[in-house]
mmCIF file of N, CA and C and ligand atoms in Angstrom:
data_model
loop_
_atom_site.group_PDB
_atom_site.id
_atom_site.type_symbol
_atom_site.label_atom_id
_atom_site.label_comp_id
_atom_site.label_asym_id
_atom_site.label_seq_id
_atom_site.Cartn_x
_atom_site.Cartn_y
_atom_site.Cartn_z
ATOM 1 N N MET T 1 12.205 -2.992 1.134
ATOM 2 C CA MET T 1 11.508 -2.799 2.403
ATOM 3 C C MET T 1 10.978 -4.145 2.875
ATOM 4 N N ALA T 2 11.283 -4.496 4.075
ATOM 5 C CA ALA T 2 10.834 -5.775 4.622
ATOM 6 C C ALA T 2 9.331 -5.740 4.880
ATOM 7 N N VAL T 3 8.669 -6.777 4.451
ATOM 8 C CA VAL T 3 7.228 -6.872 4.682
ATOM 9 C C VAL T 3 6.988 -7.662 5.961
ATOM 10 N N PRO T 4 6.381 -7.033 6.950
ATOM 11 C CA PRO T 4 6.089 -7.770 8.187
ATOM 12 C C PRO T 4 5.055 -8.854 7.926
ATOM 13 N N ASP T 5 5.066 -9.847 8.777
ATOM 14 C CA ASP T 5 4.110 -10.938 8.652
ATOM 15 C C ASP T 5 2.708 -10.409 8.938
ATOM 16 N N ARG T 6 1.859 -10.469 7.912
ATOM 17 C CA ARG T 6 0.500 -9.956 8.098
ATOM 18 C C ARG T 6 -0.483 -11.085 7.881
ATOM 19 N N ARG T 7 -1.448 -11.180 8.751
ATOM 20 C CA ARG T 7 -2.407 -12.278 8.701
ATOM 21 C C ARG T 7 -3.807 -11.771 8.408
ATOM 22 N N CYS T 8 -4.578 -12.620 7.746
ATOM 23 C CA CYS T 8 -5.968 -12.298 7.456
ATOM 24 C C CYS T 8 -6.747 -12.209 8.770
ATOM 25 N N PRO T 9 -7.527 -11.134 8.975
ATOM 26 C CA PRO T 9 -8.286 -10.994 10.220
ATOM 27 C C PRO T 9 -9.396 -12.037 10.352
ATOM 28 N N ASP T 10 -9.811 -12.614 9.249
ATOM 29 C CA ASP T 10 -10.889 -13.607 9.284
ATOM 30 C C ASP T 10 -10.355 -15.031 9.409
ATOM 31 N N CYS T 11 -9.307 -15.357 8.646
ATOM 32 C CA CYS T 11 -8.818 -16.735 8.577
ATOM 33 C C CYS T 11 -7.587 -16.973 9.454
ATOM 34 N N GLY T 12 -6.821 -15.928 9.731
ATOM 35 C CA GLY T 12 -5.621 -16.077 10.528
ATOM 36 C C GLY T 12 -4.441 -16.646 9.759
ATOM 37 N N VAL T 13 -4.575 -16.794 8.436
ATOM 38 C CA VAL T 13 -3.468 -17.308 7.640
ATOM 39 C C VAL T 13 -2.657 -16.123 7.100
ATOM 40 N N THR T 14 -1.392 -16.381 6.775
ATOM 41 C CA THR T 14 -0.535 -15.336 6.254
ATOM 42 C C THR T 14 -0.978 -14.920 4.857
ATOM 43 N N MET T 15 -1.123 -13.627 4.658
ATOM 44 C CA MET T 15 -1.569 -13.109 3.371
ATOM 45 C C MET T 15 -0.381 -12.985 2.421
ATOM 46 N N GLU T 16 -0.629 -13.198 1.142
ATOM 47 C CA GLU T 16 0.436 -13.199 0.150
ATOM 48 C C GLU T 16 0.543 -11.838 -0.536
ATOM 49 N N GLY T 17 1.792 -11.399 -0.755
ATOM 50 C CA GLY T 17 2.014 -10.161 -1.473
ATOM 51 C C GLY T 17 1.713 -10.338 -2.958
ATOM 52 N N MET T 18 0.911 -9.459 -3.516
ATOM 53 C CA MET T 18 0.582 -9.513 -4.935
ATOM 54 C C MET T 18 0.620 -8.098 -5.505
ATOM 55 N N THR T 19 0.559 -8.017 -6.806
ATOM 56 C CA THR T 19 0.552 -6.716 -7.466
ATOM 57 C C THR T 19 -0.852 -6.405 -7.960
ATOM 58 N N LEU T 20 -1.342 -5.225 -7.616
ATOM 59 C CA LEU T 20 -2.667 -4.795 -8.052
ATOM 60 C C LEU T 20 -2.494 -3.790 -9.194
ATOM 61 N N ARG T 21 -3.123 -4.076 -10.309
ATOM 62 C CA ARG T 21 -2.983 -3.195 -11.468
ATOM 63 C C ARG T 21 -4.348 -2.813 -12.008
ATOM 64 N N SER T 22 -4.370 -1.685 -12.694
ATOM 65 C CA SER T 22 -5.580 -1.307 -13.409
ATOM 66 C C SER T 22 -5.679 -2.160 -14.663
ATOM 67 N N THR T 23 -6.816 -2.102 -15.344
ATOM 68 C CA THR T 23 -6.985 -2.879 -16.566
ATOM 69 C C THR T 23 -6.040 -2.395 -17.660
ATOM 70 N N GLY T 24 -5.545 -1.173 -17.530
ATOM 71 C CA GLY T 24 -4.591 -0.655 -18.502
ATOM 72 C C GLY T 24 -3.171 -1.116 -18.232
ATOM 73 N N GLY T 25 -2.978 -1.885 -17.154
ATOM 74 C CA GLY T 25 -1.668 -2.423 -16.835
ATOM 75 C C GLY T 25 -0.819 -1.509 -15.988
ATOM 76 N N HIS T 26 -1.392 -0.407 -15.496
ATOM 77 C CA HIS T 26 -0.621 0.523 -14.677
ATOM 78 C C HIS T 26 -0.683 0.107 -13.214
ATOM 79 N N ASN T 27 0.440 0.240 -12.535
ATOM 80 C CA ASN T 27 0.436 -0.004 -11.104
ATOM 81 C C ASN T 27 -0.357 1.102 -10.418
ATOM 82 N N LEU T 28 -1.080 0.740 -9.383
ATOM 83 C CA LEU T 28 -1.861 1.729 -8.648
ATOM 84 C C LEU T 28 -0.955 2.488 -7.685
ATOM 85 N N GLN T 29 -1.322 3.731 -7.432
ATOM 86 C CA GLN T 29 -0.598 4.556 -6.477
ATOM 87 C C GLN T 29 -1.575 5.097 -5.450
ATOM 88 N N VAL T 30 -1.052 5.423 -4.284
ATOM 89 C CA VAL T 30 -1.828 6.115 -3.266
ATOM 90 C C VAL T 30 -1.395 7.573 -3.294
ATOM 91 N N VAL T 31 -2.366 8.491 -3.401
ATOM 92 C CA VAL T 31 -2.056 9.914 -3.490
ATOM 93 C C VAL T 31 -2.712 10.638 -2.332
ATOM 94 N N SER T 32 -1.913 11.352 -1.544
ATOM 95 C CA SER T 32 -2.464 12.108 -0.426
ATOM 96 C C SER T 32 -2.940 13.464 -0.910
ATOM 97 N N GLY T 33 -3.898 14.046 -0.187
ATOM 98 C CA GLY T 33 -4.443 15.344 -0.558
ATOM 99 C C GLY T 33 -3.547 16.486 -0.120
ATOM 100 N N GLU T 34 -2.596 16.222 0.762
ATOM 101 C CA GLU T 34 -1.723 17.286 1.234
ATOM 102 C C GLU T 34 -0.310 16.748 1.388
ATOM 103 N N ASN T 35 0.642 17.654 1.429
ATOM 104 C CA ASN T 35 2.031 17.261 1.508
ATOM 105 C C ASN T 35 2.415 16.963 2.949
ATOM 106 N N ARG T 36 2.939 15.768 3.190
ATOM 107 C CA ARG T 36 3.314 15.382 4.543
ATOM 108 C C ARG T 36 4.676 15.916 4.953
ATOM 109 N N GLU T 37 5.412 16.480 3.999
ATOM 110 C CA GLU T 37 6.770 16.937 4.306
ATOM 111 C C GLU T 37 6.783 18.303 4.981
ATOM 112 N N GLY T 38 5.637 18.964 5.062
ATOM 113 C CA GLY T 38 5.577 20.250 5.746
ATOM 114 C C GLY T 38 6.369 21.328 5.033
ATOM 115 N N ILE T 39 7.161 22.099 5.785
ATOM 116 C CA ILE T 39 7.840 23.261 5.231
ATOM 117 C C ILE T 39 8.911 22.890 4.220
ATOM 118 N N LEU T 40 9.398 21.663 4.259
ATOM 119 C CA LEU T 40 10.423 21.265 3.302
ATOM 120 C C LEU T 40 9.831 20.890 1.951
ATOM 121 N N GLY T 41 8.524 20.647 1.935
ATOM 122 C CA GLY T 41 7.886 20.208 0.703
ATOM 123 C C GLY T 41 7.516 21.373 -0.193
ATOM 124 N N LYS T 42 7.051 21.039 -1.379
ATOM 125 C CA LYS T 42 6.613 22.055 -2.316
ATOM 126 C C LYS T 42 5.105 22.245 -2.168
ATOM 127 N N LEU T 43 4.687 23.475 -2.083
ATOM 128 C CA LEU T 43 3.268 23.758 -1.941
ATOM 129 C C LEU T 43 2.495 23.265 -3.151
ATOM 130 N N GLY T 44 1.352 22.693 -2.881
ATOM 131 C CA GLY T 44 0.488 22.263 -3.965
ATOM 132 C C GLY T 44 0.831 20.903 -4.543
ATOM 133 N N MET T 45 1.906 20.292 -4.043
ATOM 134 C CA MET T 45 2.287 18.984 -4.557
ATOM 135 C C MET T 45 1.635 17.887 -3.721
ATOM 136 N N ASN T 46 0.988 16.965 -4.391
ATOM 137 C CA ASN T 46 0.468 15.802 -3.685
ATOM 138 C C ASN T 46 1.581 14.780 -3.519
ATOM 139 N N GLN T 47 1.556 14.087 -2.409
ATOM 140 C CA GLN T 47 2.488 12.992 -2.176
ATOM 141 C C GLN T 47 1.931 11.716 -2.810
ATOM 142 N N THR T 48 2.782 10.991 -3.495
ATOM 143 C CA THR T 48 2.341 9.713 -4.043
ATOM 144 C C THR T 48 3.171 8.590 -3.431
ATOM 145 N N TYR T 49 2.529 7.466 -3.244
ATOM 146 C CA TYR T 49 3.180 6.311 -2.642
ATOM 147 C C TYR T 49 2.853 5.077 -3.458
ATOM 148 N N GLY T 50 3.766 4.156 -3.453
ATOM 149 C CA GLY T 50 3.454 2.861 -4.025
ATOM 150 C C GLY T 50 2.421 2.159 -3.161
ATOM 151 N N ALA T 51 1.758 1.184 -3.724
ATOM 152 C CA ALA T 51 0.740 0.448 -2.985
ATOM 153 C C ALA T 51 1.162 -1.011 -2.856
ATOM 154 N N GLU T 52 1.216 -1.464 -1.620
ATOM 155 C CA GLU T 52 1.548 -2.856 -1.346
ATOM 156 C C GLU T 52 0.240 -3.627 -1.154
ATOM 157 N N THR T 53 0.081 -4.681 -1.917
ATOM 158 C CA THR T 53 -1.170 -5.439 -1.899
ATOM 159 C C THR T 53 -0.957 -6.800 -1.254
ATOM 160 N N LEU T 54 -1.801 -7.126 -0.307
ATOM 161 C CA LEU T 54 -1.769 -8.447 0.322
ATOM 162 C C LEU T 54 -3.102 -9.134 0.080
ATOM 163 N N VAL T 55 -3.042 -10.402 -0.302
ATOM 164 C CA VAL T 55 -4.253 -11.160 -0.599
ATOM 165 C C VAL T 55 -4.284 -12.411 0.273
ATOM 166 N N CYS T 56 -5.436 -12.682 0.864
ATOM 167 C CA CYS T 56 -5.607 -13.895 1.645
ATOM 168 C C CYS T 56 -5.860 -15.071 0.706
ATOM 169 N N PRO T 57 -5.026 -16.115 0.778
ATOM 170 C CA PRO T 57 -5.213 -17.261 -0.115
ATOM 171 C C PRO T 57 -6.427 -18.107 0.259
ATOM 172 N N GLU T 58 -6.992 -17.880 1.428
ATOM 173 C CA GLU T 58 -8.153 -18.667 1.860
ATOM 174 C C GLU T 58 -9.466 -18.050 1.407
ATOM 175 N N CYS T 59 -9.696 -16.773 1.755
ATOM 176 C CA CYS T 59 -10.995 -16.154 1.476
ATOM 177 C C CYS T 59 -10.924 -15.088 0.390
ATOM 178 N N GLY T 60 -9.702 -14.726 -0.048
ATOM 179 C CA GLY T 60 -9.587 -13.753 -1.131
ATOM 180 C C GLY T 60 -9.647 -12.313 -0.690
ATOM 181 N N LEU T 61 -9.644 -12.068 0.607
ATOM 182 C CA LEU T 61 -9.636 -10.682 1.095
ATOM 183 C C LEU T 61 -8.393 -9.954 0.591
ATOM 184 N N VAL T 62 -8.566 -8.723 0.107
ATOM 185 C CA VAL T 62 -7.451 -7.919 -0.379
ATOM 186 C C VAL T 62 -7.237 -6.750 0.561
ATOM 187 N N ARG T 63 -5.989 -6.582 1.006
ATOM 188 C CA ARG T 63 -5.623 -5.423 1.808
ATOM 189 C C ARG T 63 -4.597 -4.619 1.036
ATOM 190 N N LEU T 64 -4.757 -3.306 1.102
ATOM 191 C CA LEU T 64 -3.885 -2.407 0.349
ATOM 192 C C LEU T 64 -3.172 -1.492 1.344
ATOM 193 N N TYR T 65 -1.844 -1.477 1.293
ATOM 194 C CA TYR T 65 -1.056 -0.634 2.184
ATOM 195 C C TYR T 65 -0.275 0.374 1.366
ATOM 196 N N ALA T 66 -0.340 1.637 1.778
ATOM 197 C CA ALA T 66 0.525 2.641 1.180
ATOM 198 C C ALA T 66 1.939 2.432 1.697
ATOM 199 N N GLU T 67 2.932 2.513 0.801
ATOM 200 C CA GLU T 67 4.320 2.302 1.193
ATOM 201 C C GLU T 67 4.902 3.619 1.696
ATOM 202 N N LEU T 68 4.576 3.954 2.939
ATOM 203 C CA LEU T 68 5.037 5.194 3.548
ATOM 204 C C LEU T 68 6.479 5.052 4.006
ATOM 205 N N GLU T 69 7.241 6.144 3.871
ATOM 206 C CA GLU T 69 8.606 6.105 4.370
ATOM 207 C C GLU T 69 8.583 6.129 5.876
ATOM 208 N N GLU T 70 9.610 5.548 6.485
ATOM 209 C CA GLU T 70 9.700 5.569 7.954
ATOM 210 C C GLU T 70 10.094 6.945 8.418
HETATM 211 ZN ZN1 ZN Y 101 -8.953 -14.858 4.825
#
């Protein structure tokens, strides 16, 4: 998936893609409370998404994006 150019709202510099992990070494996931697939989905199943992390090299601001399908 192509990462669009994203800039820090404070510094205006391009933020770098990084990996955010728990102390146990697991990648973090984003979990929705409801299924976005509607009638095609399975009832009671939460949707999980990968998390894309961007870090500003200037001020250290971290932004986290859920990797939603188009
Ligand atoms: Zn910044």
